[in-house]
Coordinates of C-alpha atoms in Angstrom, one line a residue:
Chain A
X1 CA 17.3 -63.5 -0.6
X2 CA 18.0 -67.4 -0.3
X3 CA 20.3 -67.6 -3.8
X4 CA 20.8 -71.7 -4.9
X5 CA 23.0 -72.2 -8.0
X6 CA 22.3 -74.8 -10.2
X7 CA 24.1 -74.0 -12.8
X8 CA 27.0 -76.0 -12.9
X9 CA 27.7 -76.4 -16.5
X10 CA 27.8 -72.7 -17.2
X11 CA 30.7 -72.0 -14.3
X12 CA 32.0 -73.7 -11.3
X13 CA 33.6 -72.3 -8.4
X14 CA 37.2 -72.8 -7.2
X15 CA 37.3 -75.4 -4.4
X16 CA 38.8 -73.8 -1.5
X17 CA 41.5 -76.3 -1.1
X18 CA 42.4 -76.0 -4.9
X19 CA 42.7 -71.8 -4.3
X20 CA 44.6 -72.5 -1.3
X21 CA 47.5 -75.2 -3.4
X22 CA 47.6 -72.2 -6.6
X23 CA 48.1 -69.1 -3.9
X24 CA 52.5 -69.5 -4.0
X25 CA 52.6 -70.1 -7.4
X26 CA 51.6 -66.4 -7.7
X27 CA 53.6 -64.4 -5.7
X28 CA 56.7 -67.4 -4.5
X29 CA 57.0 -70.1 -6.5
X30 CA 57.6 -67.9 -9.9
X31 CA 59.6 -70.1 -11.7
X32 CA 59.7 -71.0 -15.1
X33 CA 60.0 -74.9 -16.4
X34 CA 62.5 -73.8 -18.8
X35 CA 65.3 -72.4 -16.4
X36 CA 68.1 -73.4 -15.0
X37 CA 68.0 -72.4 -11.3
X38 CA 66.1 -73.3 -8.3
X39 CA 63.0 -71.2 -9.5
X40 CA 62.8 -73.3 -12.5
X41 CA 63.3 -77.1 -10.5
X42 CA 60.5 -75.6 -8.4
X43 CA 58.0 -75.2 -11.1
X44 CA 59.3 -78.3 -12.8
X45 CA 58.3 -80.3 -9.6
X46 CA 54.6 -78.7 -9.6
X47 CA 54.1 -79.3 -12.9
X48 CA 55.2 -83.0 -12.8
X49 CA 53.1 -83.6 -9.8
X50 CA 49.8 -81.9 -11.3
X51 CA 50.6 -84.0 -14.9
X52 CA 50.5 -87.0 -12.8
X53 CA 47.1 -86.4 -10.8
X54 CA 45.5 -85.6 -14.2
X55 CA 46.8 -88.8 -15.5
X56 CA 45.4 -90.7 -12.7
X57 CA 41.9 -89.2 -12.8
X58 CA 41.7 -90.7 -16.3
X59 CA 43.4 -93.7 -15.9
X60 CA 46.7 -92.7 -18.5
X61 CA 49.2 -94.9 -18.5
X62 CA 52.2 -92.0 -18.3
X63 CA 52.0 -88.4 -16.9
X64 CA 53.8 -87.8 -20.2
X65 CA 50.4 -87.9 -22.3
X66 CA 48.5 -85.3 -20.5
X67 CA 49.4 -81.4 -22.7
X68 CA 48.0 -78.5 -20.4
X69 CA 46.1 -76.4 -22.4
X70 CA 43.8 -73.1 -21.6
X71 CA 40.5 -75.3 -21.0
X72 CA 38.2 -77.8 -23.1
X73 CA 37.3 -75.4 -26.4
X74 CA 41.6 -75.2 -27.0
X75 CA 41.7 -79.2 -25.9
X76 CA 38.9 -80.1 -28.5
X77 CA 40.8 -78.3 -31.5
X78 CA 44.0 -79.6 -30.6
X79 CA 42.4 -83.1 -31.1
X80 CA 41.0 -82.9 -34.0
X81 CA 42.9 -79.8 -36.1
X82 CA 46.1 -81.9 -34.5
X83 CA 44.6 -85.5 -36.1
X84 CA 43.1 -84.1 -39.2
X85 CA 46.5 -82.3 -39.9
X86 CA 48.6 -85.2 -39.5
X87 CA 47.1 -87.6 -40.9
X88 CA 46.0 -86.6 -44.1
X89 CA 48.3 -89.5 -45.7
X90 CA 45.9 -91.7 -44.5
X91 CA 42.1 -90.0 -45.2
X92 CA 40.2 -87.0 -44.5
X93 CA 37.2 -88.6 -43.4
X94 CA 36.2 -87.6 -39.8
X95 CA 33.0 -89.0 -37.9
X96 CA 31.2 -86.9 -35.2
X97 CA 28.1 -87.0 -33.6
X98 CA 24.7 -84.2 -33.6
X99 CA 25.4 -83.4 -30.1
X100 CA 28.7 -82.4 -29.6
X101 CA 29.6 -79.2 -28.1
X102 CA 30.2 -76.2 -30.3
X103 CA 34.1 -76.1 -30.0
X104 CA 33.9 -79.7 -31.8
X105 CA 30.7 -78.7 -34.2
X106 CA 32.4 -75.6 -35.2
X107 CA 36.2 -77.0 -35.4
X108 CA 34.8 -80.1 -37.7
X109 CA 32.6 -77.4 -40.1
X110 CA 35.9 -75.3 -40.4
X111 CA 37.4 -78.4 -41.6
X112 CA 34.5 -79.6 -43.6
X113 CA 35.7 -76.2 -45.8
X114 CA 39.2 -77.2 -46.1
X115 CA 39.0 -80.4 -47.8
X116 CA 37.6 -82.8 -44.8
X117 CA 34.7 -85.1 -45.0
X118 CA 32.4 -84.8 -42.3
X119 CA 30.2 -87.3 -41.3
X120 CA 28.0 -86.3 -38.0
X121 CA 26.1 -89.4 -36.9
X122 CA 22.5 -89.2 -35.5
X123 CA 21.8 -90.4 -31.8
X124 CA 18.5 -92.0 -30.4
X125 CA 16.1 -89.9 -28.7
X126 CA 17.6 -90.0 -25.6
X127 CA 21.3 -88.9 -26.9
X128 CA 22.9 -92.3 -27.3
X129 CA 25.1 -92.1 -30.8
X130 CA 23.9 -94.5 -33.2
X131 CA 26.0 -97.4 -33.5
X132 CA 24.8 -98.8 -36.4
X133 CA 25.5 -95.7 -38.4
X134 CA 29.0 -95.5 -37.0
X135 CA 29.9 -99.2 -38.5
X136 CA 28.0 -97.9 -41.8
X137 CA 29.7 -94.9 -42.1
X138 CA 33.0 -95.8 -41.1
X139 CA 36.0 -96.5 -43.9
X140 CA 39.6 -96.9 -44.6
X141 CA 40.2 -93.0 -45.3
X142 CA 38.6 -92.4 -41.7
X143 CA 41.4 -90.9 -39.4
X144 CA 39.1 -89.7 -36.7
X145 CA 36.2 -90.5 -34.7
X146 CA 35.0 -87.5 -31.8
X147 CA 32.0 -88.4 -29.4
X148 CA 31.8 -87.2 -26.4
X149 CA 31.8 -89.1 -22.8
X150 CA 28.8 -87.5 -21.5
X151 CA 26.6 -84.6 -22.9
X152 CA 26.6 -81.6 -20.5
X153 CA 23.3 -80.4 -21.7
X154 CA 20.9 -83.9 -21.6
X155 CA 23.4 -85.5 -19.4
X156 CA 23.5 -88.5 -21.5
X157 CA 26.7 -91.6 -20.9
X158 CA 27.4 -92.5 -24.2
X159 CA 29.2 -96.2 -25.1
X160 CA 32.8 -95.1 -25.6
X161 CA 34.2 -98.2 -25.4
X162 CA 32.3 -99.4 -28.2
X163 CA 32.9 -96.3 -30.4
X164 CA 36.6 -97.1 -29.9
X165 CA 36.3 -100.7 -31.1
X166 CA 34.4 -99.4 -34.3
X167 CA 36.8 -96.6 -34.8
X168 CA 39.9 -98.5 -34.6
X169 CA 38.5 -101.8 -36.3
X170 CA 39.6 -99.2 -39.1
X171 CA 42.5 -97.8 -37.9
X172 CA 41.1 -94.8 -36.9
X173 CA 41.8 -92.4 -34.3
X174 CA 39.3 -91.7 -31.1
X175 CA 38.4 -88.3 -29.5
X176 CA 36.8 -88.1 -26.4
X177 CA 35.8 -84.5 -25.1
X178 CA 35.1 -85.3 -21.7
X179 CA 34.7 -82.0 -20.3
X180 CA 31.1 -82.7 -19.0
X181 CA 32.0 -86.1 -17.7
X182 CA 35.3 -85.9 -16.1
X183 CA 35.6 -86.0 -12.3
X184 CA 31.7 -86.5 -12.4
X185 CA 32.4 -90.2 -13.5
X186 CA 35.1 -92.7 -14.0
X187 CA 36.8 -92.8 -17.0
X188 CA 39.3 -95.4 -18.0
X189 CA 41.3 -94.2 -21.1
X190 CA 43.0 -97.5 -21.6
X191 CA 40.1 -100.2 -21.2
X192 CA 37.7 -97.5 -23.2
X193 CA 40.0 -97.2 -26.8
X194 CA 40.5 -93.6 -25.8
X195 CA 43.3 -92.4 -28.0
X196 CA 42.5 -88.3 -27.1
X197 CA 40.3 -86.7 -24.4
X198 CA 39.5 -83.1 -23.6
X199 CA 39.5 -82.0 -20.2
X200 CA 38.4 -78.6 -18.7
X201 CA 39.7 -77.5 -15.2
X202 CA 36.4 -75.2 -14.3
X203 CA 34.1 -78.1 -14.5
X204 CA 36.0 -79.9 -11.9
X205 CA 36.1 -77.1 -9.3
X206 CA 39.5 -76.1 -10.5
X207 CA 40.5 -72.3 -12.1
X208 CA 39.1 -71.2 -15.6
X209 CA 41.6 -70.6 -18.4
X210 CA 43.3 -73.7 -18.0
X211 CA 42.5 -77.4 -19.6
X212 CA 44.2 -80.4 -20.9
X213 CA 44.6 -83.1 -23.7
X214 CA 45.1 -86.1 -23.5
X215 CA 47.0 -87.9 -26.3
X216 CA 47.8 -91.8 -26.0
X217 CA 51.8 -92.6 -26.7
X218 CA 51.8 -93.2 -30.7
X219 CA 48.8 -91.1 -31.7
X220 CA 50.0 -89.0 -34.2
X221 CA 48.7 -85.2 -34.2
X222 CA 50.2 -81.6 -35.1
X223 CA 50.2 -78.6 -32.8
X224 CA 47.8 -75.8 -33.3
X225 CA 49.8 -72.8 -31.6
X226 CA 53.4 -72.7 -32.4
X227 CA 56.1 -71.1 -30.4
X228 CA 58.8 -71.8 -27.9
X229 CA 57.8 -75.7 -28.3
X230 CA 56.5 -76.1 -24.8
X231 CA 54.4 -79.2 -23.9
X232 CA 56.3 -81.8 -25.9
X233 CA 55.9 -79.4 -29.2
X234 CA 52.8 -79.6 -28.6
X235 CA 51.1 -76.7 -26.8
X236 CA 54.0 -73.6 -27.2
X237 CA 53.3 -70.6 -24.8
X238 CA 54.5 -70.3 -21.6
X239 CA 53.0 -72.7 -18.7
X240 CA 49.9 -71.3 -16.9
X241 CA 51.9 -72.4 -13.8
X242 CA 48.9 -71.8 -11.2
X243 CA 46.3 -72.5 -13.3
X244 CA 48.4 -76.3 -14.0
X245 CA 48.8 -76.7 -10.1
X246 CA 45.1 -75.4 -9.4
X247 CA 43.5 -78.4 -12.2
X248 CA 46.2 -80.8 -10.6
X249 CA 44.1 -80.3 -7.3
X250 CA 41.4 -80.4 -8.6
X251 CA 41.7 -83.6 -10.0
X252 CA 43.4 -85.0 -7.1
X253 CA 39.8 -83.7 -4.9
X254 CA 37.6 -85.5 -7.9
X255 CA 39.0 -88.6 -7.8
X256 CA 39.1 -89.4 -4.3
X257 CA 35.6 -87.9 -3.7
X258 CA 34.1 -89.6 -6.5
X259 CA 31.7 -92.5 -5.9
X260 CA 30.8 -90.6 -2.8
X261 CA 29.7 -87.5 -4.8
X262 CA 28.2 -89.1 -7.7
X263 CA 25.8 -91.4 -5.2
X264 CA 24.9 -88.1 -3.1
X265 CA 23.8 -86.1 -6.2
X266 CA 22.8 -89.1 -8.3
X267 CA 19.5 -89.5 -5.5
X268 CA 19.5 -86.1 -5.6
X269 CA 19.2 -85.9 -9.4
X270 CA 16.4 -88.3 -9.4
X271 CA 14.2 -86.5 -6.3
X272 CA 14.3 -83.9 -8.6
X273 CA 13.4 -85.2 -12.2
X274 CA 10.4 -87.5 -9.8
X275 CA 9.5 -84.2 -8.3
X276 CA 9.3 -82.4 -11.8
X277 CA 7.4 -85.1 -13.7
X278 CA 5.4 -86.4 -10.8
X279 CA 3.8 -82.8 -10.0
X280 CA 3.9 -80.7 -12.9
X281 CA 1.6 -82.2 -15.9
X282 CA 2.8 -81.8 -19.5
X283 CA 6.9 -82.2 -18.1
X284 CA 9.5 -84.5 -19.1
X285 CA 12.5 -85.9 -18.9
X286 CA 15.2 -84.6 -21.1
X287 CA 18.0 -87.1 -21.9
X288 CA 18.6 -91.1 -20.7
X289 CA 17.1 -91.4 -17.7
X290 CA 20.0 -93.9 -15.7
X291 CA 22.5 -93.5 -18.2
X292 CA 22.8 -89.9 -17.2
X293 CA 25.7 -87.8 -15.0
X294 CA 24.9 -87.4 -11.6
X295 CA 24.6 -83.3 -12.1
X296 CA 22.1 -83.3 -14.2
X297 CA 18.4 -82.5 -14.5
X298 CA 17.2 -81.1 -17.9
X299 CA 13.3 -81.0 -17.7
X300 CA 11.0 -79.5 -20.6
X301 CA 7.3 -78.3 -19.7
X302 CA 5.2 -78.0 -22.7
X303 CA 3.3 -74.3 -23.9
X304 CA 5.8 -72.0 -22.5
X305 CA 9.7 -70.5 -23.2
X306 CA 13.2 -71.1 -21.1
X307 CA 14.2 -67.8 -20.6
X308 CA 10.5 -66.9 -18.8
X309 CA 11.5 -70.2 -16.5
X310 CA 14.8 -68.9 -15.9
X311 CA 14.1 -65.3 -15.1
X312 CA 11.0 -66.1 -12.9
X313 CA 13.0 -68.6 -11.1
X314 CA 15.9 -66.1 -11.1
X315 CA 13.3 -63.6 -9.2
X316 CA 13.0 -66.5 -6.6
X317 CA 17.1 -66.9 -6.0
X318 CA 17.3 -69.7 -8.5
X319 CA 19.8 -69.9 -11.0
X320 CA 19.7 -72.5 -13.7
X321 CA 19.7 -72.2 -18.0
X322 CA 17.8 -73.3 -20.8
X323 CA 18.4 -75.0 -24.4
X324 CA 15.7 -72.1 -25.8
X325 CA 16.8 -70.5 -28.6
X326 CA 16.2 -66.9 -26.6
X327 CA 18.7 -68.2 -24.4
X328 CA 21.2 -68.3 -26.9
X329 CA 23.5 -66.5 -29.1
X330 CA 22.2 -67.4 -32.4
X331 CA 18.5 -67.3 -32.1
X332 CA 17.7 -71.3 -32.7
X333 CA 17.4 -73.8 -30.0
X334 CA 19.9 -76.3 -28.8
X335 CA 21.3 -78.7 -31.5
X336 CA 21.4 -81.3 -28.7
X337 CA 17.5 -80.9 -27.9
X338 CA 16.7 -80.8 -32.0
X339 CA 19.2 -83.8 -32.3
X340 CA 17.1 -85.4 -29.8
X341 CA 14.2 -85.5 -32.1
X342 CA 12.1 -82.5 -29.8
X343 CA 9.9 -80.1 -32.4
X344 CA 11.3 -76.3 -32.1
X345 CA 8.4 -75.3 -29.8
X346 CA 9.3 -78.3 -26.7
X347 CA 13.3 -77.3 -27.6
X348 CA 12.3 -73.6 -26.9
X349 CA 10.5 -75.1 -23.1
X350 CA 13.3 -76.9 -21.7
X351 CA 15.4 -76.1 -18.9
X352 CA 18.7 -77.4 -17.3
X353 CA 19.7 -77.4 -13.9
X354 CA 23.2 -79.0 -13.2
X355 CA 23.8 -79.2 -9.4
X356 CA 27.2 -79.6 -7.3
X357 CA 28.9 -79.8 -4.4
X358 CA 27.1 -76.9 -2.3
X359 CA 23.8 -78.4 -3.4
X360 CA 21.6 -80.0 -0.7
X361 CA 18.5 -81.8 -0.8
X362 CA 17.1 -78.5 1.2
X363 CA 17.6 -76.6 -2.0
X364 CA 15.6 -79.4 -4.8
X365 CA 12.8 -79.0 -1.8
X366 CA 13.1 -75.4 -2.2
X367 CA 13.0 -75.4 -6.2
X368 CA 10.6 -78.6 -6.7
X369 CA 8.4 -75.7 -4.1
X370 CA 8.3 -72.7 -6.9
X371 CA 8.5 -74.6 -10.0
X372 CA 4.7 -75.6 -10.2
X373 CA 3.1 -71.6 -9.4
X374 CA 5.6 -70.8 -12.2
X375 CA 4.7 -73.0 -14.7
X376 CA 1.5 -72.2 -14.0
X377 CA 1.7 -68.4 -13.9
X378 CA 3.4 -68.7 -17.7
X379 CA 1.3 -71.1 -19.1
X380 CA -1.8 -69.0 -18.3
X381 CA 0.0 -66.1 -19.8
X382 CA 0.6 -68.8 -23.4
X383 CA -1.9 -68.5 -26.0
X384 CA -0.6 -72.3 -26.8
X385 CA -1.9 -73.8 -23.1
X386 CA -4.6 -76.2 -23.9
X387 CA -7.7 -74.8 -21.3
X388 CA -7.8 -77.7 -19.0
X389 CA -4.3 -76.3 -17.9
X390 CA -5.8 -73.2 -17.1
X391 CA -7.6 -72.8 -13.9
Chain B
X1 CA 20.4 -58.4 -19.0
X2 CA 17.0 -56.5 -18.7
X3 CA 16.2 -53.3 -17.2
X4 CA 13.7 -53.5 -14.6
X5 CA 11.1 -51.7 -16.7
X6 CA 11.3 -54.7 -18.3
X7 CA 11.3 -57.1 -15.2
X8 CA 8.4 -55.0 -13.9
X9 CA 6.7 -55.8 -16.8
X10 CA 7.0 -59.6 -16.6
X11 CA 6.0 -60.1 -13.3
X12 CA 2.9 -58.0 -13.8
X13 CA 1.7 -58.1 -17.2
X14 CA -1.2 -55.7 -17.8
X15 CA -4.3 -56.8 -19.2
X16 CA -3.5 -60.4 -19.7
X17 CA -5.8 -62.8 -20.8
X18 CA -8.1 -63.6 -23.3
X19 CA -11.4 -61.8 -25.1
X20 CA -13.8 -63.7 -26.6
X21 CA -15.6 -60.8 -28.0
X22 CA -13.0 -59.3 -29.4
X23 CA -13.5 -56.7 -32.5
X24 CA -9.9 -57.5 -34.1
X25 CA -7.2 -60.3 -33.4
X26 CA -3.8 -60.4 -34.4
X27 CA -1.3 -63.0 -34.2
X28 CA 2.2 -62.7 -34.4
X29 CA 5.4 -64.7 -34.4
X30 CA 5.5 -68.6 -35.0
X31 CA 5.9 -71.1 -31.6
X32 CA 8.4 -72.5 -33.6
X33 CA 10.7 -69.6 -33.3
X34 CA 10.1 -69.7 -29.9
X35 CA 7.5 -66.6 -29.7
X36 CA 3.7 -66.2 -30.1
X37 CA 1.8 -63.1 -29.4
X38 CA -2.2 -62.5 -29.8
X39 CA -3.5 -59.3 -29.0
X40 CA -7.2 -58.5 -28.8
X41 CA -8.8 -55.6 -29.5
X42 CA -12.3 -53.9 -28.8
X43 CA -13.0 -50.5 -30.3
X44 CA -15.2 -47.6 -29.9
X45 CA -15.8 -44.6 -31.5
X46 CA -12.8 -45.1 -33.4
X47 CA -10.7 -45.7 -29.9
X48 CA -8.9 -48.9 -28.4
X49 CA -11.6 -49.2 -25.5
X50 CA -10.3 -52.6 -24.1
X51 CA -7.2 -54.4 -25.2
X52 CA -6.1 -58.0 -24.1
X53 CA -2.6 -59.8 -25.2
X54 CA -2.0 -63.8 -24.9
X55 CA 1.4 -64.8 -24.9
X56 CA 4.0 -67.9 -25.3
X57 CA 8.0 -66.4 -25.4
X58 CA 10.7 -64.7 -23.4
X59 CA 10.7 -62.0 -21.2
X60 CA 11.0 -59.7 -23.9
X61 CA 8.0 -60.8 -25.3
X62 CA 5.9 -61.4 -22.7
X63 CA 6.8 -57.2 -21.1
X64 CA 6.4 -55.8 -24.9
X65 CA 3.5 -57.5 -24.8
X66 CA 1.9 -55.7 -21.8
X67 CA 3.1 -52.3 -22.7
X68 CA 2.3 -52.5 -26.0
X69 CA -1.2 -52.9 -23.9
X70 CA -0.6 -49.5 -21.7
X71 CA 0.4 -47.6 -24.7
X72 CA -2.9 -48.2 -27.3
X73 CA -5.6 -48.0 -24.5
X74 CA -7.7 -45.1 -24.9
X75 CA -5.8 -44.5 -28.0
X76 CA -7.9 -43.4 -31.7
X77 CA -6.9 -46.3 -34.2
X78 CA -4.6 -44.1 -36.5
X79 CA -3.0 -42.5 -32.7
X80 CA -2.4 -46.6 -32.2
X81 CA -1.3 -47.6 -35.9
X82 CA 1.7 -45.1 -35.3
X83 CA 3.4 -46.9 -32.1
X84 CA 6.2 -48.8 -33.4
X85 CA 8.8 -51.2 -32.0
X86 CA 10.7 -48.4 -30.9
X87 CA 8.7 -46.9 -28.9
X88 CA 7.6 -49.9 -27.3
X89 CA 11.3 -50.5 -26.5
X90 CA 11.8 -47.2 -25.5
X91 CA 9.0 -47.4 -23.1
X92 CA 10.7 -50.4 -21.4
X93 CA 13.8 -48.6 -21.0
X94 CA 15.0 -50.0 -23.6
X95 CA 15.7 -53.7 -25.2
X96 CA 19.1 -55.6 -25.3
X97 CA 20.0 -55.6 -29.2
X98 CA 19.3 -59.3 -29.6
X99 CA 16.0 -59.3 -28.5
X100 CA 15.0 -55.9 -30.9
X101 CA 13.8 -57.6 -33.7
X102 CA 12.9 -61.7 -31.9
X103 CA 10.5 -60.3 -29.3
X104 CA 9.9 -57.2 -30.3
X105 CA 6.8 -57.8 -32.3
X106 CA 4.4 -56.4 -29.5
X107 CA 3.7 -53.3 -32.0
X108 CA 2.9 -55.2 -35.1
X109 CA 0.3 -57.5 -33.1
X110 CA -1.2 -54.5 -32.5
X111 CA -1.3 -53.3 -36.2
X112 CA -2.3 -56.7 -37.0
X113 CA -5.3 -56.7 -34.7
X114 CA -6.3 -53.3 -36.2
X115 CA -6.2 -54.9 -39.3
X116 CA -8.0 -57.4 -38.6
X117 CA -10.8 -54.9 -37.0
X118 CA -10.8 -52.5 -40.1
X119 CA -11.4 -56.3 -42.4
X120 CA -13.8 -56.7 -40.6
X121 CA -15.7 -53.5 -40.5
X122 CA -15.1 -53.8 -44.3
X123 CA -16.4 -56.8 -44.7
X124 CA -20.3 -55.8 -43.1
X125 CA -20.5 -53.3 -45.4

């Protein structure tokens, strides 16, 4: 059976040329940055050389502000634990938004219990975070502001540089977790306030298990894992040599393909989203429709449930995900898609596809040819579908 | 995630669809919570001679749904009244432990619907 994989967010694969730069530092290049010898100047080098490619794929100003650490959930409670921990001379008031991903949600709640204000701003219905708000809510005891660059799950660009004026208006701190966004888009930590940003190796065709933070020279934050002080103090634990060298590629691969990737999937992207809406009645859009990462396509269809799309679409050799609440771990549909302003029952219809490098318009043909019958077939199986639907 | 009992299941529900002359209804589970089941019955002599289901949900739901169908045809009302979720579950092969008390509510549409027959016999009297 034809198998197309469209879901991008959920797992990437290794890029052959990033497999092919980690192989040595497996079974060769063994060293360890803290020794003496020739093994040790070996690993030292790699390490360097991947710091400075992640640097450059953000824009940092020194290789010396990128801490490797095991992927974006680590990277997001470094940030804020690290802020919120430091700089509790100054405030405990932190600012977040309603669609952040779970390792932020979860990290600011566990603070919200240990003596941290938590202010999570609303965003428009399209995902942008409410400006307005921010300025309102904002004050002197704020230490930290964490939006992120893009949403993976409604693909929505939100206004960083504008969040980092607000935030640091007031002395404040800015978190960025760009796991969604990076290598997808260009990011420019200096011109965009950034003080720390999340990255995640996986979601740039680099290995799982491996991540890193970025944290500007002067912003003051605490480790979260302490140990042999590796990383500056900052991250202790051995380095994850070929995981470091793998997201070094990787980065290296993402920046120079760039502009050329995000135009190819970008018309891609809207085929796709035209195709949905244009033939399927009762679909929409989910998310800003230009202000959007070129990967994604999250469509709802009213009257029927994500997990029926995905597993009839599965049956075809389709492989995408949903925000419906049967799709998930707790039982209640996406945050993002309730943040959004969508009623339970549309949150519970939605489905994501995230495309990438191996996709080809061949393969939206090939879906935008089975979606219809399916939604179809479903809706005449819903006691919700309005009649005229049915025939 | 799902056995193909299951998977069977969902790609060919068994008596799907509506009946408009249905001698009980019952409704289960709230859209909200991302499942809604009706199932329709018509009795005679005190059997499930026809029995329809309508519904919006998972995969989970929509297969219970059907067997839940397969398992009360022909069946005498008090035969039907004593299929639970377990054996609906069972019947499929079994149900992954999430979805055991979400979708699962095949069985008590059915009760429901027999409930709704019974009120109504009730009320003609």
């Amino acid at each position: 059976m034809r198998r197309i994989y469209m879901d991008h967010t959920a797992g990437m694969p290794v890029d052959e040329r990033v497999l092919e730069a980690m192989m040595p530092y497996f079974t060769q290049k063994i060293g360890n940055v803290s020794s003496a010898h020739f093994f040790g100047n070996e690993a030292r080098r790699a390490i360097d050389e991947a710091r400075s490619k992640v640097a450059e794929l953000i824009g940092a100003e020194k290789k010396e502000e990128i801490v490797f650490t095991s992927g974006g959930t680590e990277s997001n409670n470094l940030a804020i634990k690290g802020v919120a921990n430091r700089n509790k001379d100054k405030g405990n008031h932190i600012i977040t938004s309603s669609i952040e991903h779970m390792s932020v949600v979860n990290t600011c709640k566990h603070l919200g219990k240990h003596g941290f204000k938590i202010t999570s701003l609303p965003v428009d219905k399209y995902g942008i975070v409410d400006i307005e708000a921010l300025k309102k809510e904002i004050t002197d005891k704020t230490i930290l502001v964490s939006t992120m660059y893009a949403n993976g799950e409604i693909g929505t660009i939100e206004p960083i540089k504008e969040i980092g004026e607000i935030a640091h208006s007031k002395g404040a701190f800015l978190h960025v977790d760009a796991v969604a966004a990076a290598g997808q888009v260009p990011i420019d930590v200096q011109d965009e306030n950034i003080d720390l940003l999340s990255l995640s190796s996986n979601d740039m065709y680099g290995p799982r298990g491996i991540g890193a933070l970025y944290k500007k020279t002067g912003t003051r934050i605490l480790p979260i894992i302490h140990g042999g002080g590796q990383e500056r103090g900052l991250r202790s634990g051995t380095e994850n040599l070929s995981g470091i060298v793998g997201m070094g590629k990787a980065a290296e691969i993402a920046k120079a393909n760039m502009a050329a990737e995000a135009e190819r999937l970008s018309r891609l992207r809207d085929k796709f989203i035209k195709g949905v809406v244009d033939k399927i009645p009762e679909s929409y859009l989910n998310g800003h429709p230009t202000k959007r990462l070129p990967s994604n396509v999250n469509v709802r269809f009213s009257y029927i449930e994500g997990e029926s799309l995905i597993l009839s679409l599965d049956m075809e050799g389709v492989a995408c995900s949903s925000g419906s609440a049967c799709t998930s771990k707790t039982l209640e549909p996406s945050h993002v898609l309730l943040a959004i302003g969508l009623a339970h029952e549309d949150a519970h219809g939605s489905l994501l596809f995230t495309l990438g490098r191996q996709n080809t318009e061949e393969d939206i043909k090939y879906v935008l040819g089975l979606l219809p019958s399916i939604v179809k077939r479903l809706r005449a199986i819903s006691p919700l579908t309005p009649k005229e639907l049915v025939t | 995630m799902y056995t193909e009992r299951v998977m069977e299941h969902f790609r060919n529900p068994r008596n799907m669809g509506e009946m408009p002359d249905a001698d009980g209804v019952g409704t289960v589970g709230n859209p909200v919570c991302g499942d809604l089941m009706n199932i329709y019955i018509k009795v005679e002599d005190n059997k499930i001679a026809d029995i329809k289901f309508k519904t919006f949900g998972c995969g989970a739901a929509i297969a219970t749904s059907s067997m839940i169908t397969e398992l009360a045809k022909g069946k005498t009302l008090e035969e039907a009244l004593k299929i639970t979720r377990g054996n609906v579950a069972e019947s499929l092969g079994g149900l992954p432990p999430i979805k055991m008390h979400c979708s699962n509510l095949a069985a008590d549409g059915l009760h429901a619907a027999i409930e709704d027959y019974l009120k109504r016999k009730e009320a003609e009297k």
